[in-house]
Amino acid sequence: MIREYKTIEEVAGPLMLVKQVEGAKYDELGEIELPDGEVRRCRVLEVNGRNVLVQLFESAAGLNIANSKVRFSGHGVELPVSPNMLGRVFNGMGEAIDGGARIIPEKSLDINGTPINPAARYYPSEFIQTGVSTIDGLNTLVRGQKLPIFSGSGLPHANLAAQIARQAKVRNTDDKFAVVFAAIGITFEEADFFISDFKKTGAIDRTVLFINLASDAAIERISTPRMALTAAEYLAFECNMHVLVILTDITNYAEALREVSAARKEVPGRRGYPGYLYTDLATMYERAGRKMGSDGSITMIPILSMPEDDKTHPIPDLTGYITEGQIILSRELYRKGFLPPVDVMPSLSRLKDKGIGAGKTREDHANTMNQLFSAYSRGKEAKELMVVLGEAALSPIDRLYAKFADAFEAEYINQGFYENRSIEETLDLGWKLLSILPRSEMKRIKPEFIEKYWPKEAHA
Amino acid sequence: MVEGKILKVSGPLVVAEGMREANMFDVVRVGEKKLIGEIIEMHGDRASIQVYEETAGIGRGDKVVSTGAPLSVELGPGLLSNIYDGIQRPLEVMREKYGSNLTRGIDEPALDREKLWHFEAALKYGDEVESGDVLGIVQENEVINLKIMVPPKMKGTIVDLKSGDFRVTDPIGKIKLSDGNVENLTLLQKWPVRLARPYKEKLPPVDPMVTGQRVIDALFPIAKGGTACVPGPFGSGKTVVQHQLAKWSDVDLVVYIGCGERGNEMTDVLREFPELTDPRTGKSLMERTVLIANTSDMPVAAREASIYTGITIAEYFRDMGYSVAVIADSTSRWAEALREMSGRLEEMPGEEGYPAYLTSRLAQFYERAGKVVCLGSDGREGALSAIGAVSPQGGDISEPVTQATLRIVKVFWGLDATLAYRRHFPAINWLNSYSLYRDRLSGWFKEHVSKSWMDYTARCLKTLQLEADLQEIVKLVGMDALSPEDRLTLDVAQSIREDFLQQNAFEGFDSYTPLAKQNALLELIFTYEDLARDAVKKGADVESVCELPVHERIGRAKAAPTDSYEAEYASIKNEMVSQLDELVAAAKED
């Protein structure tokens, strides 16, 4: 029998204390019934004797201490899942909000998931072609990778994420593909941008959306990404689909977490974020991957906006320690009008080495990638020197490097959000740009590749 | 058997009452699922317990049962090539039995109870033995002979010992202790992880742990039995450095602890190491490796234990007289686990919320490294080197974990994000890194590598420092303001950076460089410097010297095959001489 308690003692911020409770379990889902019959959800944060501290998932407005009732469900927070979730829209707590037919669940899954045994993982190595040169050519994405986009306010991360969702494919396969999209505290306009983009391209039919808007309860955001990941895990590991998960914006998530931590008066780590922010983020990010016993995969693109474009802020910093690389957007490139403004030097894909090369992309990929990086780096240094000392101070070769850097930004980085380049186009473009430089400068490329791929006509 | 009831649950911390009879640091089983926990505080009859598994679903009134024993690891045949979680549960076995996700409350023995091992006795009836004496050998795999030793604190006479095939728990013989009791001997030993295994005597470390990584061996070497730390922001290549050390260090065994890091990284080690051959034995690298994995999504309390589990296993092999390296990636995650537990215990925090005992715990960990005379009457020596990665927030090494670590360790390999962006790998910053073993190891290097090794490496450091000073000037007034000598210094420094320090971990002969080749490479660079300075003195134009075509061959020299580099280097030297001579001759004609 489920017991009801009318012993709410305190409500403060997102926390509520209930006294004289028997048998509540840690992390259990609870329901609060208001005097008017409205039901809100909560979760047990701490059991201390008969006192139970719970965290509300919705706002506390209208909650009456004297007359509200609390009951505990006997299980954790769960998401009912079914293959019919594709094409549907849910709120941050996993309830359908698109007015469609009720979903008949196959099963209910705990939203916290369980850690993947590292001995049961497959190392991600299948190349995903996103059609974006700066990603495919230099920071290659592979199936099962978690690669965040570090952005800032006012930068077009949404366009880049939508472009990836639209264009991403593994070549020469017709595997089932799905997108799970979680809007975490973003504005209606930004969410609408994604939804209408998915509708326009028809991707909406293979997309599951979880929407928690800026106007929704902040505290609900703690479960939104976990709802989305639970749906993704179901689709990937039980329905054997390849799932791309886009989470935006992680910064809002971390702030909701900070709110709860502050309300509990926990000792804060850096900038007031709780000391367990790393662990907490890791339990989400690590749910990406491929594992034995299933053909599916979860590839994750979390988006976060760096406060003040500061990469050392705890949220991007801790994220970078967990994820397998990062794509960083540059305000400078954006101002110059180069889209997508991917800052290639600090961007990185840790898993690229095993996803590129003969049989995956092309034999010359690794060599040209290294050469492009080093040439662009030297070109940028030359340009900096040019600012201080004038063009005359540069040696002829450095002048060529400066020219290369400009062309690289204008042609390689700058492709717009609607151009879909194949990996061959990206690699050939790399060769074309490298041919601005003398052939003797190609120290990082094996001579046989230079012989084979060096453009026949010199760069105009 | 002490049994109590739960009073409080807060994340990984559980408080139970009725525990007055339990010992501190006893392992307990919590709730119906029998989650594994450890008592970390006692107040009257209340015990604070850190639980090594997710505590969801645990509530007031649930049972807590003490096992009466501290958290221990199983030591014996079967450890090698294996992967364990933070409290030594075998992950491969768990995958086979329970599927690809980790379920709770699993109790699997660390060592296979059914497998038979062939034991070859080395002692016989009537032999007097003390703790640490080798009873016999189990040939665990093609690389490692496992020495089965008399457990610590045992002394007496062998009354029975036989060769044959045994399971780890089967009695292989009997020992009559000095107090008259007779005890069974088995292949398996247990040891509490928080207690350092005993040895006879500690020795100063005097031989280098050769890693084949040029920047480490030449500039900032580590000794066998030494301690080192690798701090760096994300993306600076910490993990690659750690993997390279695990692959190429000239030690007998490696214990790799993935502490709060990415799951895919452990998978990478697990899938890649069996494919790699150890340059010294010609066998698979996995045969000398033990992996401990507490990935960042695994429960945080077990992260705290994983470091101790790893180092205890390493000590066990050290006690056999082997040279062992413990590589922990990353100690920051371990410190964060300490912080989280400390916060839940409502302790007064020190800096940045870390507990006040952070430094002493770190010191205790690193002090378990060292070169020692092992227990046992044969006086064999073993060494345990400890290398910890540190992940400072924002790459800011003024934070407490890095600072506490630096006070203890003797080698500091500081990774630098700007070097990493320039794709200079390994991104170890030569200006702020250091090794306090350089002097102590100089004797060994002079004897085993070459007399000039120490001079060459000192010259590298000096040239790089000069370069940093000169770069300041160049930034202000341009390259033209430099004297020809200084211009040459920049040229040589560039060569040291690009042709010697940069090393590609993913490329054949470059990934691992033996010391003799390192020495030859340095000799090549400094021969160039001497010849170039001489040529400039004789009037050659310094810019032309810096642009000599021979530079390209020097640049490719590091990738020359290990067995034939000498001829190549000699030919490069000849080319150097002739090209410089031409320049001098041209200058004289003008």
Coordinates of C-alpha atoms in Angstrom, one line a residue, chain B residues 102-541:
Chain B
L102 CA 27.5 -2.7 -14.6
T103 CA 24.8 -4.0 -12.3
R104 CA 25.0 -3.6 -8.6
G105 CA 25.8 -6.0 -5.7
I106 CA 27.9 -8.3 -7.8
D107 CA 30.4 -10.3 -5.9
E108 CA 32.9 -12.0 -8.2
P109 CA 36.3 -13.1 -7.0
A110 CA 39.1 -11.2 -8.5
L111 CA 41.1 -14.4 -9.4
D112 CA 39.6 -17.3 -11.2
R113 CA 38.8 -20.0 -8.6
E114 CA 38.6 -22.8 -11.1
K115 CA 41.7 -22.3 -13.2
L116 CA 44.6 -24.7 -12.6
W117 CA 48.1 -23.2 -12.4
H118 CA 51.3 -25.2 -12.5
F119 CA 53.4 -24.6 -9.4
E120 CA 57.0 -25.6 -9.3
A121 CA 58.3 -25.8 -5.7
A122 CA 61.6 -24.3 -4.9
L123 CA 61.8 -25.3 -1.3
K124 CA 61.3 -28.6 0.5
Y125 CA 60.4 -30.2 3.7
G126 CA 62.3 -28.9 6.7
D127 CA 63.5 -25.6 5.1
E128 CA 63.4 -22.7 7.5
V129 CA 61.7 -19.7 5.9
E130 CA 60.8 -16.2 6.7
S131 CA 58.2 -13.9 5.2
G132 CA 59.0 -13.0 1.6
D133 CA 61.0 -16.2 0.9
V134 CA 60.1 -17.7 -2.5
L135 CA 58.3 -21.0 -2.1
G136 CA 58.2 -21.6 -5.8
I137 CA 57.3 -20.4 -9.2
V138 CA 54.1 -20.2 -11.3
Q139 CA 54.9 -19.4 -14.9
E140 CA 52.0 -17.1 -15.4
N141 CA 52.6 -16.3 -19.0
E142 CA 55.5 -16.1 -21.4
V143 CA 56.8 -12.9 -19.9
I144 CA 56.3 -13.2 -16.1
N145 CA 57.4 -15.8 -13.6
L146 CA 55.2 -15.3 -10.7
K147 CA 57.1 -16.0 -7.4
I148 CA 54.9 -17.5 -4.8
M149 CA 56.2 -16.0 -1.5
V150 CA 55.7 -16.7 2.2
P151 CA 53.2 -14.1 3.2
P152 CA 54.3 -11.2 5.4
K153 CA 54.5 -11.7 9.1
M154 CA 55.0 -15.5 8.8
K155 CA 58.1 -17.3 9.9
G156 CA 58.7 -21.0 10.5
T157 CA 59.5 -24.3 8.9
I158 CA 58.1 -25.9 5.8
V159 CA 56.4 -29.1 6.8
D160 CA 54.9 -29.8 3.4
L161 CA 55.3 -28.4 -0.1
K162 CA 54.7 -30.0 -3.5
S163 CA 54.9 -29.1 -7.1
G164 CA 51.8 -29.7 -9.2
D165 CA 48.7 -28.2 -10.7
F166 CA 46.6 -26.1 -8.2
R167 CA 43.7 -23.8 -8.1
V168 CA 44.5 -20.5 -6.3
T169 CA 42.8 -21.6 -3.1
D170 CA 44.2 -25.1 -3.0
P171 CA 46.8 -25.8 -0.3
I172 CA 50.2 -26.2 -1.9
G173 CA 51.8 -27.0 1.4
K174 CA 52.0 -26.3 5.1
I175 CA 54.2 -24.2 7.3
K176 CA 54.8 -24.7 11.0
L177 CA 55.0 -21.2 12.5
S178 CA 57.4 -20.3 15.3
D179 CA 54.5 -20.4 17.7
G180 CA 53.9 -24.0 16.8
N181 CA 50.7 -23.5 14.8
V182 CA 50.6 -25.1 11.4
E183 CA 49.1 -23.1 8.5
N184 CA 48.2 -23.9 4.9
L185 CA 50.0 -22.2 2.1
T186 CA 48.1 -21.2 -1.0
L187 CA 48.9 -19.5 -4.3
L188 CA 46.5 -16.7 -3.2
Q189 CA 47.3 -14.0 -0.7
K190 CA 45.1 -11.2 0.5
W191 CA 46.3 -7.8 1.5
P192 CA 44.4 -4.7 2.8
V193 CA 44.8 -2.0 0.2
R194 CA 45.2 0.9 2.6
L195 CA 48.3 -0.7 4.2
A196 CA 51.6 -0.5 2.4
R197 CA 53.2 -3.9 1.9
P198 CA 56.3 -4.3 4.0
Y199 CA 59.9 -4.5 2.7
K200 CA 63.3 -4.7 4.4
E201 CA 64.9 -1.5 3.5
K202 CA 64.4 1.5 1.1
L203 CA 67.2 2.4 -1.2
P204 CA 67.9 5.6 -3.1
P205 CA 67.0 5.2 -6.8
V206 CA 70.0 5.3 -9.0
D207 CA 69.0 3.8 -12.4
P208 CA 66.8 5.5 -14.8
M209 CA 63.4 4.2 -16.0
V210 CA 64.1 4.4 -19.7
T211 CA 60.9 5.4 -21.6
G212 CA 62.1 5.9 -25.1
Q213 CA 60.5 9.3 -25.0
R214 CA 63.2 11.7 -25.9
V215 CA 62.1 14.8 -23.9
I216 CA 61.7 12.6 -20.8
D217 CA 64.9 10.5 -21.0
A218 CA 67.2 13.3 -22.1
L219 CA 65.9 16.3 -20.3
F220 CA 63.7 15.2 -17.4
P221 CA 64.5 11.6 -16.6
I222 CA 62.7 9.5 -14.0
A223 CA 64.5 6.9 -11.9
K224 CA 63.2 3.4 -11.3
G225 CA 61.5 3.7 -7.9
G226 CA 60.9 7.4 -8.5
T227 CA 57.8 9.5 -8.6
A228 CA 56.6 11.9 -11.3
C229 CA 53.6 13.9 -12.1
V230 CA 52.1 15.1 -15.4
P231 CA 49.8 18.1 -15.0
G232 CA 48.1 19.6 -18.0
P233 CA 44.9 21.1 -19.2
F234 CA 42.6 19.0 -21.4
G235 CA 43.8 18.5 -24.9
S236 CA 47.4 18.8 -24.0
G237 CA 48.1 15.1 -24.5
K238 CA 48.3 13.8 -20.9
T239 CA 46.7 10.5 -21.8
V240 CA 49.0 9.9 -24.8
V241 CA 52.0 10.5 -22.6
Q242 CA 50.7 8.1 -20.0
H243 CA 49.9 5.5 -22.7
Q244 CA 53.4 5.9 -24.1
L245 CA 55.0 5.4 -20.7
A246 CA 52.8 2.3 -20.1
K247 CA 53.9 1.0 -23.5
W248 CA 57.6 1.6 -23.7
S249 CA 59.0 2.0 -20.1
D250 CA 61.7 -0.6 -19.5
V251 CA 60.0 -2.1 -16.4
D252 CA 58.9 -5.6 -15.9
L253 CA 55.3 -4.8 -15.2
V254 CA 52.9 -1.9 -15.5
V255 CA 49.8 -1.3 -13.4
Y256 CA 47.6 1.2 -15.2
I257 CA 44.9 2.9 -13.2
G258 CA 42.2 4.7 -15.1
C259 CA 40.8 6.8 -12.3
G260 CA 37.7 8.8 -13.2
E261 CA 38.7 9.1 -16.9
R262 CA 37.0 8.2 -20.2
G263 CA 35.6 4.8 -20.8
N264 CA 36.9 4.7 -24.3
E265 CA 40.4 5.3 -23.2
M266 CA 40.4 2.2 -21.1
T267 CA 38.9 0.3 -24.0
D268 CA 41.6 1.7 -26.2
V269 CA 44.3 0.3 -23.9
L270 CA 42.4 -3.0 -23.6
R271 CA 42.1 -3.4 -27.4
E272 CA 45.5 -1.9 -28.4
F273 CA 48.0 -3.4 -25.9
P274 CA 47.5 -7.0 -26.9
E275 CA 48.4 -6.0 -30.4
L276 CA 51.6 -4.3 -29.5
T277 CA 54.9 -6.1 -28.9
D278 CA 57.2 -5.2 -26.1
P279 CA 60.5 -4.2 -27.6
R280 CA 62.5 -6.1 -24.9
T281 CA 60.6 -9.4 -24.7
G282 CA 59.1 -9.6 -28.2
K283 CA 55.8 -10.6 -26.5
S284 CA 52.5 -8.8 -26.3
L285 CA 52.5 -5.7 -24.0
M286 CA 49.3 -6.9 -22.4
E287 CA 51.2 -9.8 -20.8
R288 CA 52.9 -7.4 -18.5
T289 CA 50.0 -5.1 -17.8
V290 CA 47.2 -5.0 -15.2
L291 CA 44.4 -2.5 -15.7
I292 CA 42.3 -0.9 -13.0
A293 CA 39.4 1.0 -14.4
N294 CA 37.1 3.3 -12.6
T295 CA 35.7 5.3 -15.5
S296 CA 34.1 8.7 -14.8
D297 CA 30.6 7.2 -14.9
M298 CA 31.4 4.6 -12.3
P299 CA 30.6 5.2 -8.7
V300 CA 32.7 7.9 -7.1
A301 CA 33.6 6.2 -3.9
A302 CA 35.3 3.3 -5.7
R303 CA 37.5 6.0 -7.4
E304 CA 39.0 6.7 -4.0
A305 CA 39.8 3.0 -3.6
S306 CA 41.1 2.4 -7.1
I307 CA 44.4 4.1 -6.5
Y308 CA 45.1 1.9 -3.5
T309 CA 44.0 -1.2 -5.3
G310 CA 46.4 -0.5 -8.1
I311 CA 49.4 0.4 -5.9
T312 CA 48.9 -2.7 -3.7
I313 CA 48.9 -5.0 -6.7
A314 CA 52.1 -3.2 -7.9
E315 CA 53.7 -3.7 -4.5
Y316 CA 53.0 -7.4 -4.7
F317 CA 55.0 -7.6 -7.9
R318 CA 57.7 -5.4 -6.5
D319 CA 58.0 -7.8 -3.6
M320 CA 59.0 -10.5 -6.1
G321 CA 62.0 -8.4 -7.1
Y322 CA 60.5 -6.9 -10.2
S323 CA 60.6 -3.3 -11.4
V324 CA 57.0 -2.1 -11.6
A325 CA 55.5 1.2 -12.8
V326 CA 52.1 2.5 -11.5
I327 CA 50.5 4.9 -13.8
A328 CA 47.5 6.8 -12.5
D329 CA 45.3 8.8 -14.7
S330 CA 44.2 11.0 -13.1
T331 CA 44.9 11.8 -9.4
S332 CA 42.7 14.9 -9.7
R333 CA 39.7 12.7 -10.0
W334 CA 40.8 10.8 -7.0
A335 CA 41.2 14.0 -5.0
E336 CA 37.7 15.1 -6.2
A337 CA 36.3 11.8 -4.9
L338 CA 37.9 12.6 -1.5
R339 CA 36.4 16.1 -1.7
E340 CA 32.9 14.7 -2.4
M341 CA 33.1 12.3 0.6
S342 CA 34.5 14.9 2.8
G343 CA 31.7 17.3 1.9
R344 CA 29.1 14.6 2.7
L345 CA 30.8 13.9 6.0
E346 CA 30.4 17.7 6.7
E347 CA 34.0 18.1 7.4
M348 CA 35.6 21.6 7.5
P349 CA 37.0 22.1 4.1
G350 CA 40.5 23.3 3.2
E351 CA 41.4 25.0 0.0
E352 CA 38.8 25.0 -2.8
G353 CA 36.7 22.6 -0.8
Y354 CA 39.3 19.9 -0.7
P355 CA 39.7 18.2 2.7
A356 CA 42.6 19.3 4.9
Y357 CA 44.2 15.9 4.7
L358 CA 44.5 16.0 0.9
T359 CA 48.3 16.6 1.0
S360 CA 49.0 13.8 3.5
R361 CA 46.9 11.3 1.6
L362 CA 48.7 12.2 -1.6
A363 CA 52.1 11.9 0.1
Q364 CA 51.1 8.5 1.5
F365 CA 50.3 7.3 -2.0
Y366 CA 53.5 8.5 -3.6
E367 CA 55.6 7.3 -0.6
R368 CA 54.6 3.8 -1.4
A369 CA 56.9 4.1 -4.5
G370 CA 60.6 3.5 -4.2
K371 CA 63.4 1.1 -4.7
V372 CA 63.6 -1.5 -1.9
V373 CA 65.3 -4.5 -0.6
C374 CA 62.4 -7.0 -0.6
L375 CA 61.4 -9.3 2.3
G376 CA 63.0 -12.7 2.1
S377 CA 66.4 -14.1 2.8
D378 CA 67.8 -13.7 -0.7
G379 CA 68.0 -9.9 -0.5
R380 CA 66.5 -9.3 -3.9
E381 CA 65.7 -5.7 -4.9
G382 CA 62.5 -4.4 -6.4
A383 CA 61.4 -1.0 -7.6
L384 CA 58.0 0.7 -7.8
S385 CA 57.8 3.9 -9.8
A386 CA 54.6 6.0 -9.5
I387 CA 53.5 8.4 -12.2
G388 CA 50.4 10.4 -11.7
A389 CA 48.5 12.6 -14.1
V390 CA 47.0 15.7 -12.7
S391 CA 44.1 17.5 -14.4
P392 CA 44.2 21.1 -13.0
Q393 CA 41.1 23.1 -13.7
G394 CA 41.6 25.5 -16.6
G395 CA 45.2 24.3 -16.7
D396 CA 46.0 26.5 -13.7
I397 CA 48.7 24.7 -11.8
S398 CA 48.3 26.9 -8.7
E399 CA 45.3 24.8 -7.7
P400 CA 45.6 22.6 -4.6
V401 CA 46.0 19.1 -6.1
T402 CA 48.9 20.1 -8.4
Q403 CA 50.6 22.1 -5.7
A404 CA 50.3 19.3 -3.1
T405 CA 51.6 16.8 -5.7
L406 CA 54.6 19.0 -6.6
R407 CA 55.7 19.1 -3.0
I408 CA 56.0 15.4 -3.1
V409 CA 57.1 14.2 -6.5
K410 CA 60.6 14.6 -7.9
V411 CA 59.8 14.9 -11.5
F412 CA 57.4 17.4 -13.1
W413 CA 56.4 17.1 -16.7
G414 CA 54.3 20.2 -17.3
L415 CA 52.1 20.0 -20.3
D416 CA 51.4 23.1 -22.2
A417 CA 48.2 23.9 -24.2
T418 CA 50.0 26.4 -26.5
L419 CA 52.5 23.7 -27.5
A420 CA 49.6 21.3 -28.1
Y421 CA 47.8 23.8 -30.3
R422 CA 51.0 24.1 -32.4
R423 CA 50.9 20.3 -32.6
H424 CA 54.2 20.1 -30.7
F425 CA 53.9 16.7 -29.0
P426 CA 54.7 15.5 -26.4
A427 CA 53.7 19.0 -25.2
I428 CA 56.0 19.0 -22.3
N429 CA 57.1 22.5 -21.6
W430 CA 60.9 22.5 -21.4
L431 CA 61.1 25.8 -19.5
N432 CA 59.1 24.9 -16.4
S433 CA 59.5 21.1 -16.2
Y434 CA 62.1 19.6 -14.0
S435 CA 63.7 16.3 -12.8
L436 CA 65.5 16.1 -9.5
Y437 CA 67.0 12.8 -10.5
R438 CA 69.2 14.2 -13.3
D439 CA 72.3 14.4 -11.1
R440 CA 71.7 11.1 -9.4
L441 CA 71.3 9.3 -12.7
S442 CA 74.3 10.9 -14.4
G443 CA 76.6 8.1 -13.4
W444 CA 74.4 5.5 -15.0
F445 CA 74.0 7.5 -18.2
K446 CA 77.8 8.1 -18.4
E447 CA 78.4 4.4 -18.0
H448 CA 75.7 2.9 -20.1
V449 CA 75.1 5.5 -22.8
S450 CA 78.0 7.8 -23.4
K451 CA 80.3 10.1 -21.6
S452 CA 78.9 13.1 -23.4
W453 CA 75.2 12.4 -22.6
M454 CA 75.0 14.7 -19.7
D455 CA 76.8 17.5 -21.5
Y456 CA 74.5 17.1 -24.5
T457 CA 71.4 17.2 -22.4
A458 CA 72.6 20.2 -20.4
R459 CA 73.4 21.9 -23.6
C460 CA 69.9 21.3 -24.9
L461 CA 68.4 22.9 -21.8
K462 CA 70.7 25.9 -22.0
T463 CA 70.1 26.5 -25.7
L464 CA 66.3 26.3 -25.1
Q465 CA 66.6 28.8 -22.3
L466 CA 68.7 31.2 -24.5
E467 CA 66.1 30.8 -27.2
A468 CA 63.3 32.0 -24.9
D469 CA 65.4 35.1 -24.0
L470 CA 66.2 35.8 -27.6
Q471 CA 62.6 35.4 -28.7
E472 CA 61.7 38.3 -26.4
I473 CA 64.1 40.5 -28.3
V474 CA 62.8 39.2 -31.7
K475 CA 59.3 40.1 -30.8
L476 CA 60.3 43.6 -30.1
V477 CA 62.7 44.5 -32.8
G478 CA 62.7 41.7 -35.3
M479 CA 65.1 39.0 -36.4
D480 CA 67.5 41.4 -38.1
A481 CA 68.6 42.9 -34.8
L482 CA 70.3 39.6 -33.8
S483 CA 74.0 38.9 -34.1
P484 CA 74.9 36.0 -36.3
E485 CA 75.8 34.0 -33.2
D486 CA 72.4 34.6 -31.7
R487 CA 70.7 33.8 -35.0
L488 CA 72.5 30.5 -35.0
T489 CA 71.4 29.8 -31.5
L490 CA 67.8 30.2 -32.6
D491 CA 68.4 27.9 -35.5
V492 CA 69.9 25.2 -33.2
A493 CA 67.1 25.6 -30.7
Q494 CA 64.5 25.2 -33.4
S495 CA 66.3 22.0 -34.5
I496 CA 66.3 20.7 -30.9
R497 CA 62.6 21.4 -30.6
E498 CA 61.5 20.1 -33.9
D499 CA 64.0 17.4 -34.7
F500 CA 64.6 16.1 -31.2
L501 CA 61.9 16.9 -28.7
Q502 CA 58.9 16.5 -31.0
Q503 CA 58.0 12.8 -31.1
N504 CA 55.1 11.2 -32.9
A505 CA 53.5 8.6 -30.7
F506 CA 51.7 7.1 -33.7
E507 CA 54.6 6.6 -36.1
G508 CA 56.7 3.5 -36.4
F509 CA 60.3 4.2 -35.5
D510 CA 59.6 7.6 -33.9
S511 CA 57.3 6.3 -31.2
Y512 CA 60.1 4.7 -29.2
T513 CA 63.8 5.9 -29.4
P514 CA 66.5 3.8 -27.7
L515 CA 69.0 5.8 -25.6
A516 CA 71.9 5.1 -28.1
K517 CA 69.8 6.6 -30.9
Q518 CA 68.8 9.6 -28.7
N519 CA 72.5 10.2 -28.0
A520 CA 73.4 10.0 -31.7
L521 CA 70.6 12.3 -32.6
L522 CA 71.8 14.9 -30.1
E523 CA 75.3 14.4 -31.4
L524 CA 74.1 15.1 -34.9
I525 CA 72.4 18.3 -33.9
F526 CA 75.4 19.6 -31.9
T527 CA 77.9 18.6 -34.6
Y528 CA 75.8 20.8 -36.9
E529 CA 76.0 23.6 -34.3
D530 CA 79.8 23.4 -34.0
L531 CA 80.3 23.2 -37.7
A532 CA 77.9 26.0 -38.4
R533 CA 79.4 28.3 -35.8
D534 CA 82.8 27.6 -37.3
A535 CA 81.6 28.4 -40.8
V536 CA 80.0 31.6 -39.7
K537 CA 83.2 32.6 -38.0
K538 CA 84.9 32.0 -41.4
G539 CA 82.6 34.4 -43.1
A540 CA 79.6 32.3 -44.2
D541 CA 76.3 34.1 -44.4

